[in-house]
XYZ file of C-alpha atoms in Angstrom:
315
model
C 74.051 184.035 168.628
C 76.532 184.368 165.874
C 76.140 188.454 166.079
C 76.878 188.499 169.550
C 79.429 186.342 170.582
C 81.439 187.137 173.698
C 84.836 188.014 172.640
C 86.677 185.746 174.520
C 83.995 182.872 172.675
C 84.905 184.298 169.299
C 88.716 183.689 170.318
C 87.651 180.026 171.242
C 85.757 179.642 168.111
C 88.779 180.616 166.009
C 90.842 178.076 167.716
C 88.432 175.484 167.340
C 88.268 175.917 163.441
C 91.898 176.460 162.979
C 92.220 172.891 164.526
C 89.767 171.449 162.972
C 91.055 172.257 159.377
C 94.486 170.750 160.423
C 92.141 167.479 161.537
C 90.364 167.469 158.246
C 93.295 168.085 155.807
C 95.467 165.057 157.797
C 92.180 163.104 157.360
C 92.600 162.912 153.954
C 95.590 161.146 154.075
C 95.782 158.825 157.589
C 98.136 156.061 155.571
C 101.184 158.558 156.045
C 99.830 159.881 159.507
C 102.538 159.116 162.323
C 100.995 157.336 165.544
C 102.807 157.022 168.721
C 100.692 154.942 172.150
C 100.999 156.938 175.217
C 99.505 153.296 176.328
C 98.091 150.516 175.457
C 94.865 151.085 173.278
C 95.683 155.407 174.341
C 97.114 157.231 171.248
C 98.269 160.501 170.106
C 99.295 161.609 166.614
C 100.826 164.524 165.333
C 97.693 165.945 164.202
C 96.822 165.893 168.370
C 99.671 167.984 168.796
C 100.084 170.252 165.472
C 96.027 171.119 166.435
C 96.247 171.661 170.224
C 99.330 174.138 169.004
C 97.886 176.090 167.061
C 94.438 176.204 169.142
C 97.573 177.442 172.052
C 98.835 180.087 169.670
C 95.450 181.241 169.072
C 94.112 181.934 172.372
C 97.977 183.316 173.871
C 98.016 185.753 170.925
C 94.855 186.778 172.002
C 94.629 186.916 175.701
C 98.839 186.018 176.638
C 97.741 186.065 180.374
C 95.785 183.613 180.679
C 97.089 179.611 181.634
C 96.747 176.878 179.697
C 95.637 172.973 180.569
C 95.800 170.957 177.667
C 95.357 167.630 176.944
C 99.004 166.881 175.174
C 101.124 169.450 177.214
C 99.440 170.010 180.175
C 100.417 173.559 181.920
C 103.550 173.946 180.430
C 102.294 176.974 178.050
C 100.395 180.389 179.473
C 100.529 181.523 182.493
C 100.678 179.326 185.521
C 98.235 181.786 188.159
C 95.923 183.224 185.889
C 92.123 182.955 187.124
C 91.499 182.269 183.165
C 92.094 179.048 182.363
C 91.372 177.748 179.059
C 90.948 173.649 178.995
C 91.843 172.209 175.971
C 91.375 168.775 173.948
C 92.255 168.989 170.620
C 91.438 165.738 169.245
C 88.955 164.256 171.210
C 88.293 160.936 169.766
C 91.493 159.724 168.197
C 91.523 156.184 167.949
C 88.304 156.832 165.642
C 90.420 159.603 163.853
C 93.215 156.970 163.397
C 90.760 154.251 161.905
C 88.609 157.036 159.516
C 85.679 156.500 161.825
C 84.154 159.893 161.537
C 83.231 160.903 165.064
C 85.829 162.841 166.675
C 85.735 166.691 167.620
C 88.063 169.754 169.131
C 86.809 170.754 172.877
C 87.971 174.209 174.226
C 86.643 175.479 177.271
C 87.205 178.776 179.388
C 87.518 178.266 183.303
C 87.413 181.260 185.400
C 88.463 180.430 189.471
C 87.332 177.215 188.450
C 83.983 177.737 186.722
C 83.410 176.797 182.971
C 82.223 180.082 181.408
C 82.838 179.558 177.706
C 82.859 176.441 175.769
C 83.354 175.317 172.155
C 82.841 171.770 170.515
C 84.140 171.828 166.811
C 82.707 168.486 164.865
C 84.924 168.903 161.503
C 83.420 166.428 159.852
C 80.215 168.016 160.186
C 81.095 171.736 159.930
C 78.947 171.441 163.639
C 79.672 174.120 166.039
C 78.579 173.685 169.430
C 79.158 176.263 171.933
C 77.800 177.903 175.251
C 78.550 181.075 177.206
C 77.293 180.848 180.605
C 73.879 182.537 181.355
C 73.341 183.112 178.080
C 72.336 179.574 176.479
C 73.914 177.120 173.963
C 73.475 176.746 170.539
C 74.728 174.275 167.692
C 75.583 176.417 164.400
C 72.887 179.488 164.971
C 70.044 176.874 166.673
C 69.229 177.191 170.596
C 69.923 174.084 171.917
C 67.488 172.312 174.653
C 67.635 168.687 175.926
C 65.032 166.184 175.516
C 61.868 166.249 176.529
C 61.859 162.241 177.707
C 61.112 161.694 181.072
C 61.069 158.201 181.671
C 64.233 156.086 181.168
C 62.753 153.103 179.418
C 62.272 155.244 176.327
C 65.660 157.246 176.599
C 68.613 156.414 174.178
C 71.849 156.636 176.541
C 75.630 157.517 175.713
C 78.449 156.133 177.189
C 82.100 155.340 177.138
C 83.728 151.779 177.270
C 86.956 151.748 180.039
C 90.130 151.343 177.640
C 93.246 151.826 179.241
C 95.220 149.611 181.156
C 94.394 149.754 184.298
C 90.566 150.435 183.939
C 88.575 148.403 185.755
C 86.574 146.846 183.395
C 84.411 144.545 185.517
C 83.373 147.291 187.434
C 81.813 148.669 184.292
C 80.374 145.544 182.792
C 78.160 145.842 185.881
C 76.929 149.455 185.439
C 76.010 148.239 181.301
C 74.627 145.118 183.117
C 72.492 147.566 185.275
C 71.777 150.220 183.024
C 71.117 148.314 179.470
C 67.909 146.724 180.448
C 66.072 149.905 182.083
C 66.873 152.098 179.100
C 65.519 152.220 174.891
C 69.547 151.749 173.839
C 72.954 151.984 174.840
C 75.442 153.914 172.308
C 79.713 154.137 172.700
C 80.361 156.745 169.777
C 84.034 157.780 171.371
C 84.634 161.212 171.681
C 83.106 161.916 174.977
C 82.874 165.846 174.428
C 80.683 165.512 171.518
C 78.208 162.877 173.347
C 78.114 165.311 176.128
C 76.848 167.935 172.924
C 74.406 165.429 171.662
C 72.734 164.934 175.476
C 72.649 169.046 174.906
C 70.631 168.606 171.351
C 68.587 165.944 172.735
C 70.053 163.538 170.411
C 71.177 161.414 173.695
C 68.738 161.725 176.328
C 71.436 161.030 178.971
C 75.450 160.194 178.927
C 77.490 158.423 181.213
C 81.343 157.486 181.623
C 84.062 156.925 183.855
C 87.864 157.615 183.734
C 87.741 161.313 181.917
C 89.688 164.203 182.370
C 88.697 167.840 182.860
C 89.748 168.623 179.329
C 87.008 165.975 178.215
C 84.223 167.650 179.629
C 84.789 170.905 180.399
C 82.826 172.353 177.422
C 80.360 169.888 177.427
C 79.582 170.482 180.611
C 78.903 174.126 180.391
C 76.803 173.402 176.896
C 74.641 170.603 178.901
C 73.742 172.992 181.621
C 72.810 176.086 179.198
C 70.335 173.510 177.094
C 68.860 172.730 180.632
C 70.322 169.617 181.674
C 72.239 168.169 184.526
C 75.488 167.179 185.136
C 76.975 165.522 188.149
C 79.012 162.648 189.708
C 77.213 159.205 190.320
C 75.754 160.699 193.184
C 74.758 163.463 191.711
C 77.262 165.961 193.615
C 78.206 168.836 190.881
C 81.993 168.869 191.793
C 82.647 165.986 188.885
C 85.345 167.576 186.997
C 88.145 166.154 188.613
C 86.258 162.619 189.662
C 86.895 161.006 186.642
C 83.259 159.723 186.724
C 79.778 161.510 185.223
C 76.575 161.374 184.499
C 74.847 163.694 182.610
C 71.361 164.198 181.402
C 67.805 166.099 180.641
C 66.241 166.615 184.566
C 64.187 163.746 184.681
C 66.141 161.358 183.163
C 69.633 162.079 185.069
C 67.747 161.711 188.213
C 67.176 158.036 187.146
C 70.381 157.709 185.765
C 71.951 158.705 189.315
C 69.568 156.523 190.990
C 71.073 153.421 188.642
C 74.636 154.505 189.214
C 75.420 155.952 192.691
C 76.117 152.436 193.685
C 79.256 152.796 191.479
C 80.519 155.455 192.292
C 84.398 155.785 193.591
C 83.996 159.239 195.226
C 83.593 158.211 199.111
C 83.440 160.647 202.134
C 86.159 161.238 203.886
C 84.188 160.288 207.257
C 83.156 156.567 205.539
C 85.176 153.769 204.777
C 86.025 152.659 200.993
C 83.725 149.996 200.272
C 83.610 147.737 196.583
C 80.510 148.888 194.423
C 77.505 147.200 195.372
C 75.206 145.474 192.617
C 72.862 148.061 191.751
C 69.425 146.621 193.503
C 66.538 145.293 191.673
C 63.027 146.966 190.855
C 61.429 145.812 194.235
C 64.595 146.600 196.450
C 63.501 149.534 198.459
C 63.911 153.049 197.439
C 66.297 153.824 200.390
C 68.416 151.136 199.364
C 68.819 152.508 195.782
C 70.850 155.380 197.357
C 73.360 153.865 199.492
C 75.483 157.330 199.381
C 74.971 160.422 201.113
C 74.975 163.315 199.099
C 77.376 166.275 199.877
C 76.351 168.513 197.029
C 73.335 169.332 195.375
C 73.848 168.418 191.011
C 74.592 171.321 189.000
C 71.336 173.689 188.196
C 70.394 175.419 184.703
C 73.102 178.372 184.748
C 72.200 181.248 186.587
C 72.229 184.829 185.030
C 75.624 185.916 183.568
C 77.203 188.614 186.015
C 76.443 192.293 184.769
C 77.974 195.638 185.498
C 81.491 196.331 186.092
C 82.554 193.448 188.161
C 81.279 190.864 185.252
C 84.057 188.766 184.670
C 82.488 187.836 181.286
Protein backbone atom coordinates (compact mmCIF):
# COMPACT_ATOMS: atom_id res chain seq x y z
CA UNK A 1 0.00 0.00 0.00
CA UNK A 2 2.92 2.22 0.63
CA UNK A 3 3.24 2.87 -3.42
CA UNK A 4 -0.14 3.91 -3.67
CA UNK A 5 -1.30 5.94 -1.06
CA UNK A 6 -4.15 8.36 -1.67
CA UNK A 7 -2.79 11.75 -1.52
CA UNK A 8 -4.84 13.15 0.91
CA UNK A 9 -3.56 9.68 3.20
CA UNK A 10 0.03 10.60 2.45
CA UNK A 11 -0.83 14.22 3.89
CA UNK A 12 -2.30 12.38 7.03
CA UNK A 13 0.63 10.17 7.27
CA UNK A 14 3.02 13.13 7.35
CA UNK A 15 1.12 14.65 10.12
CA UNK A 16 1.00 11.65 12.03
CA UNK A 17 4.90 11.24 12.02
CA UNK A 18 5.65 14.84 12.48
CA UNK A 19 3.66 14.41 15.81
CA UNK A 20 4.86 11.55 16.75
CA UNK A 21 8.60 12.66 16.71
CA UNK A 22 7.57 15.69 18.92
CA UNK A 23 5.89 12.73 21.33
CA UNK A 24 9.03 10.71 21.26
CA UNK A 25 11.71 13.46 21.70
CA UNK A 26 9.46 15.00 24.93
CA UNK A 27 9.44 11.30 26.02
CA UNK A 28 12.80 11.35 26.70
CA UNK A 29 12.63 13.81 29.14
CA UNK A 30 8.85 13.75 31.02
CA UNK A 31 10.62 15.15 34.51
CA UNK A 32 10.67 18.75 32.83
CA UNK A 33 7.34 18.09 30.82
CA UNK A 34 4.62 20.77 31.93
CA UNK A 35 1.10 19.15 32.87
CA UNK A 36 -1.97 21.11 33.27
CA UNK A 37 -5.77 18.87 34.34
CA UNK A 38 -8.52 19.94 32.15
CA UNK A 39 -10.20 17.71 35.14
CA UNK A 40 -9.79 15.58 37.54
CA UNK A 41 -7.76 12.41 36.42
CA UNK A 42 -8.18 14.36 32.36
CA UNK A 43 -4.79 15.90 31.33
CA UNK A 44 -3.15 17.71 28.62
CA UNK A 45 0.51 18.65 28.21
CA UNK A 46 2.26 20.73 25.95
CA UNK A 47 3.38 17.95 23.92
CA UNK A 48 -0.80 17.48 23.27
CA UNK A 49 -0.77 20.79 21.94
CA UNK A 50 2.85 21.44 20.25
CA UNK A 51 1.76 17.82 18.27
CA UNK A 52 -1.90 18.52 17.37
CA UNK A 53 -0.17 21.99 15.92
CA UNK A 54 1.92 20.90 13.90
CA UNK A 55 -0.33 17.79 12.67
CA UNK A 56 -2.85 21.39 11.95
CA UNK A 57 -0.06 23.04 10.01
CA UNK A 58 0.48 20.00 8.10
CA UNK A 59 -2.78 19.18 6.72
CA UNK A 60 -3.84 23.39 6.21
CA UNK A 61 -0.60 23.76 4.22
CA UNK A 62 -1.72 21.06 2.30
CA UNK A 63 -5.37 21.22 1.69
CA UNK A 64 -6.16 25.14 3.52
CA UNK A 65 -9.92 24.44 2.77
CA UNK A 66 -10.67 21.98 4.58
CA UNK A 67 -12.07 22.34 8.65
CA UNK A 68 -10.54 21.16 11.41
CA UNK A 69 -11.99 19.21 14.77
CA UNK A 70 -9.38 18.60 17.08
CA UNK A 71 -9.14 17.29 20.25
CA UNK A 72 -7.27 20.46 22.10
CA UNK A 73 -8.81 23.32 19.94
CA UNK A 74 -11.77 22.11 18.64
CA UNK A 75 -12.96 24.09 15.28
CA UNK A 76 -11.25 27.07 15.88
CA UNK A 77 -8.56 26.38 12.92
CA UNK A 78 -9.63 25.52 9.00
CA UNK A 79 -12.45 26.21 7.60
CA UNK A 80 -15.73 26.09 9.40
CA UNK A 81 -18.16 24.58 6.11
CA UNK A 82 -15.86 22.49 4.40
CA UNK A 83 -17.35 18.88 3.54
CA UNK A 84 -13.56 17.74 4.49
CA UNK A 85 -13.17 17.45 7.83
CA UNK A 86 -10.11 16.13 9.27
CA UNK A 87 -10.63 14.70 13.10
CA UNK A 88 -7.77 14.93 15.06
CA UNK A 89 -6.26 13.45 18.47
CA UNK A 90 -2.89 14.05 18.87
CA UNK A 91 -2.01 12.33 21.94
CA UNK A 92 -4.30 9.75 22.50
CA UNK A 93 -3.36 8.16 25.69
CA UNK A 94 -1.78 10.81 27.85
CA UNK A 95 -2.00 9.94 31.28
CA UNK A 96 0.17 6.79 30.10
CA UNK A 97 2.44 9.34 28.19
CA UNK A 98 2.71 11.35 31.48
CA UNK A 99 3.67 8.18 33.63
CA UNK A 100 6.28 6.56 30.68
CA UNK A 101 3.74 3.82 30.18
CA UNK A 102 4.39 3.16 26.57
CA UNK A 103 0.98 2.84 24.96
CA UNK A 104 -0.20 5.97 23.58
CA UNK A 105 -0.62 6.91 19.75
CA UNK A 106 -1.57 10.05 17.23
CA UNK A 107 -5.21 9.43 15.53
CA UNK A 108 -6.01 11.53 12.35
CA UNK A 109 -8.94 10.84 10.44
CA UNK A 110 -10.55 12.39 7.18
CA UNK A 111 -14.48 12.93 7.30
CA UNK A 112 -16.16 13.76 4.16
CA UNK A 113 -20.23 14.94 4.76
CA UNK A 114 -19.72 12.96 7.68
CA UNK A 115 -18.14 9.70 6.52
CA UNK A 116 -14.59 8.57 7.70
CA UNK A 117 -12.68 8.09 4.42
CA UNK A 118 -9.05 8.21 5.51
CA UNK A 119 -7.55 7.29 8.73
CA UNK A 120 -4.10 7.16 10.34
CA UNK A 121 -2.98 5.64 13.81
CA UNK A 122 0.77 6.56 14.51
CA UNK A 123 2.16 4.18 17.57
CA UNK A 124 5.68 6.11 18.12
CA UNK A 125 6.89 3.90 20.30
CA UNK A 126 6.58 1.23 17.92
CA UNK A 127 7.38 2.97 14.60
CA UNK A 128 3.54 1.17 13.91
CA UNK A 129 1.57 2.75 11.25
CA UNK A 130 -1.91 1.90 11.00
CA UNK A 131 -4.00 3.32 8.39
CA UNK A 132 -7.15 2.72 6.09
CA UNK A 133 -8.61 4.40 3.01
CA UNK A 134 -12.08 3.45 2.52
CA UNK A 135 -12.80 0.64 -0.06
CA UNK A 136 -9.52 -0.04 -0.38
CA UNK A 137 -8.47 -2.03 2.95
CA UNK A 138 -6.21 -1.34 5.99
CA UNK A 139 -2.90 -2.17 6.63
CA UNK A 140 -0.34 -1.83 9.65
CA UNK A 141 3.25 -0.79 8.19
CA UNK A 142 2.94 -2.58 4.49
CA UNK A 143 0.73 -5.81 6.07
CA UNK A 144 -3.15 -6.16 5.11
CA UNK A 145 -4.84 -6.13 8.12
CA UNK A 146 -7.93 -8.66 8.89
CA UNK A 147 -9.66 -9.29 12.26
CA UNK A 148 -9.75 -12.46 14.04
CA UNK A 149 -10.93 -15.40 13.06
CA UNK A 150 -12.63 -16.29 16.77
CA UNK A 151 -16.08 -16.83 16.72
CA UNK A 152 -17.14 -17.68 19.99
CA UNK A 153 -16.74 -15.19 22.89
CA UNK A 154 -15.50 -17.52 25.57
CA UNK A 155 -12.18 -17.74 23.75
CA UNK A 156 -11.98 -13.95 22.66
CA UNK A 157 -9.52 -11.53 24.49
CA UNK A 158 -11.63 -8.14 24.83
CA UNK A 159 -10.46 -4.35 25.05
CA UNK A 160 -11.94 -1.83 26.93
CA UNK A 161 -11.78 1.49 28.63
CA UNK A 162 -12.28 2.20 32.45
CA UNK A 163 -14.83 5.56 32.99
CA UNK A 164 -12.32 8.30 34.46
CA UNK A 165 -13.65 11.57 34.61
CA UNK A 166 -15.73 13.11 37.03
CA UNK A 167 -18.86 12.64 36.32
CA UNK A 168 -18.65 9.08 34.73
CA UNK A 169 -20.84 6.83 35.96
CA UNK A 170 -18.83 4.29 37.21
CA UNK A 171 -21.37 1.84 38.63
CA UNK A 172 -22.96 1.69 35.51
CA UNK A 173 -19.76 0.23 34.14
CA UNK A 174 -18.78 -2.06 36.95
CA UNK A 175 -21.93 -3.84 35.74
CA UNK A 176 -21.09 -4.18 32.01
CA UNK A 177 -17.21 -5.75 33.41
CA UNK A 178 -19.51 -7.68 35.85
CA UNK A 179 -21.44 -8.94 32.71
CA UNK A 180 -18.91 -9.19 30.23
CA UNK A 181 -15.68 -10.62 32.30
CA UNK A 182 -17.06 -14.02 32.90
CA UNK A 183 -18.36 -14.86 29.18
CA UNK A 184 -15.07 -13.82 27.63
CA UNK A 185 -10.97 -15.48 27.64
CA UNK A 186 -9.75 -11.81 29.25
CA UNK A 187 -10.50 -8.37 29.78
CA UNK A 188 -7.59 -5.73 28.85
CA UNK A 189 -7.69 -1.52 29.68
CA UNK A 190 -4.41 -0.52 27.68
CA UNK A 191 -5.63 3.43 27.44
CA UNK A 192 -5.44 4.88 24.27
CA UNK A 193 -8.70 3.88 22.82
CA UNK A 194 -7.64 4.57 19.05
CA UNK A 195 -4.94 2.11 19.15
CA UNK A 196 -7.25 -0.76 20.83
CA UNK A 197 -9.68 0.00 18.16
CA UNK A 198 -6.24 -0.87 15.68
CA UNK A 199 -5.47 -3.96 17.61
CA UNK A 200 -9.41 -5.34 17.22
CA UNK A 201 -8.30 -4.46 13.31
CA UNK A 202 -4.97 -6.85 13.63
CA UNK A 203 -6.81 -9.34 15.50
CA UNK A 204 -4.75 -8.74 18.45
CA UNK A 205 -8.21 -7.87 20.40
CA UNK A 206 -10.92 -9.91 19.18
CA UNK A 207 -13.47 -7.23 20.23
CA UNK A 208 -13.30 -3.57 22.07
CA UNK A 209 -15.67 -1.82 24.03
CA UNK A 210 -15.97 1.70 25.86
CA UNK A 211 -18.09 4.39 26.84
CA UNK A 212 -17.65 8.22 27.17
CA UNK A 213 -15.36 8.84 23.79
CA UNK A 214 -15.31 11.48 21.46
CA UNK A 215 -15.36 11.46 17.66
CA UNK A 216 -11.70 12.34 17.58
CA UNK A 217 -11.12 8.94 19.55
CA UNK A 218 -12.46 6.80 17.07
CA UNK A 219 -12.75 8.21 14.00
CA UNK A 220 -9.73 6.40 12.45
CA UNK A 221 -10.22 3.42 14.19
CA UNK A 222 -13.33 3.11 13.05
CA UNK A 223 -12.67 3.33 9.41
CA UNK A 224 -9.44 0.80 9.97
CA UNK A 225 -11.93 -1.79 11.87
CA UNK A 226 -14.35 -1.82 9.04
CA UNK A 227 -11.60 -2.18 6.10
CA UNK A 228 -10.01 -5.40 8.18
CA UNK A 229 -13.70 -6.68 8.15
CA UNK A 230 -15.06 -5.94 11.40
CA UNK A 231 -17.96 -4.19 12.95
CA UNK A 232 -18.50 -1.24 14.66
CA UNK A 233 -21.61 0.07 16.29
CA UNK A 234 -23.42 1.47 19.39
CA UNK A 235 -24.59 -1.06 22.16
CA UNK A 236 -27.31 -1.84 20.03
CA UNK A 237 -25.54 -2.25 17.29
CA UNK A 238 -26.94 0.95 15.31
CA UNK A 239 -23.80 2.32 13.11
CA UNK A 240 -24.47 6.07 13.94
CA UNK A 241 -21.94 5.72 17.21
CA UNK A 242 -19.69 8.54 16.59
CA UNK A 243 -21.31 11.04 18.48
CA UNK A 244 -22.94 8.45 21.27
CA UNK A 245 -20.13 8.39 23.33
CA UNK A 246 -20.60 4.57 23.62
CA UNK A 247 -19.09 1.51 21.19
CA UNK A 248 -18.58 -1.68 20.58
CA UNK A 249 -16.51 -2.95 18.13
CA UNK A 250 -15.45 -6.30 16.89
CA UNK A 251 -14.66 -9.33 14.25
CA UNK A 252 -18.57 -10.35 12.90
CA UNK A 253 -19.19 -13.03 15.12
CA UNK A 254 -17.89 -11.87 18.08
CA UNK A 255 -19.47 -8.15 18.07
CA UNK A 256 -22.74 -9.77 17.58
CA UNK A 257 -22.21 -11.32 21.08
CA UNK A 258 -20.70 -8.44 22.37
CA UNK A 259 -23.98 -6.35 21.41
CA UNK A 260 -26.07 -9.03 22.71
CA UNK A 261 -24.08 -8.56 26.34
CA UNK A 262 -24.28 -4.80 26.14
CA UNK A 263 -27.48 -3.37 24.56
CA UNK A 264 -28.89 -3.47 28.00
CA UNK A 265 -26.47 -0.56 28.71
CA UNK A 266 -26.85 1.39 26.38
CA UNK A 267 -27.85 5.33 26.91
CA UNK A 268 -29.03 5.95 23.30
CA UNK A 269 -33.04 5.66 23.74
CA UNK A 270 -35.71 6.39 21.02
CA UNK A 271 -37.20 9.32 20.95
CA UNK A 272 -40.78 7.50 20.97
CA UNK A 273 -39.64 5.43 24.48
CA UNK A 274 -39.14 6.62 27.76
CA UNK A 275 -35.49 6.82 29.48
CA UNK A 276 -35.28 3.88 31.53
CA UNK A 277 -31.94 2.87 34.09
CA UNK A 278 -29.83 -0.04 32.44
CA UNK A 279 -31.18 -3.26 33.18
CA UNK A 280 -28.82 -6.16 34.57
CA UNK A 281 -27.76 -7.87 31.59
CA UNK A 282 -29.89 -11.38 31.89
CA UNK A 283 -28.44 -14.66 32.63
CA UNK A 284 -27.61 -17.71 30.22
CA UNK A 285 -31.21 -19.22 30.54
CA UNK A 286 -33.10 -15.77 30.34
CA UNK A 287 -34.76 -15.92 27.01
CA UNK A 288 -33.26 -14.75 23.86
CA UNK A 289 -35.93 -11.99 23.39
CA UNK A 290 -35.15 -10.70 26.63
CA UNK A 291 -31.40 -10.30 25.82
CA UNK A 292 -32.45 -7.49 23.40
CA UNK A 293 -34.61 -5.25 25.26
CA UNK A 294 -33.91 -2.35 22.48
CA UNK A 295 -35.24 -1.93 19.19
CA UNK A 296 -32.86 -1.40 16.64
CA UNK A 297 -33.09 1.72 14.33
CA UNK A 298 -30.03 1.02 12.24
CA UNK A 299 -28.47 -1.84 10.87
CA UNK A 300 -24.24 -1.98 12.38
CA UNK A 301 -21.82 -0.73 10.01
CA UNK A 302 -20.91 -3.36 7.00
CA UNK A 303 -17.28 -4.17 5.50
CA UNK A 304 -16.76 -0.82 3.35
CA UNK A 305 -18.25 -0.82 0.15
CA UNK A 306 -16.23 -0.05 -3.10
CA UNK A 307 -14.43 3.36 -3.11
CA UNK A 308 -16.40 5.77 -5.58
CA UNK A 309 -14.72 5.83 -9.16
CA UNK A 310 -14.90 8.19 -12.07
CA UNK A 311 -15.18 11.81 -11.90
CA UNK A 312 -17.55 12.32 -9.10
CA UNK A 313 -15.09 10.19 -6.61
CA UNK A 314 -14.63 12.30 -3.82
CA UNK A 315 -11.50 10.24 -2.94
Amino acid sequence: MSQSLHPMLNIAVKAARTAGAIINRASLDLDILKVNTKSPNDFVTEVDQNAEAAIIETLLTAYPGHGILAEESGREHGSKHSDFVWIIDPLDGTTNFIHGFPVYCVSIALSFRGKVEQAVVYDPTRNDLFMASRGRGAYLNDKRLRVSKRTRLSDSLIGTGFPFRKGDNFQRYMKMFETVMPECAGLRRPGAAALDLCYVAAGYLDGFFETGLSPWDIAAGSLIITEAGGLVGNFTGESDFMNQREIVAGSPKIYGQLVQLLSPFTRVINDDEPAAAPTPAPTADAAPAARKPIRLRKKPVEEAPAAPTGDDAPF
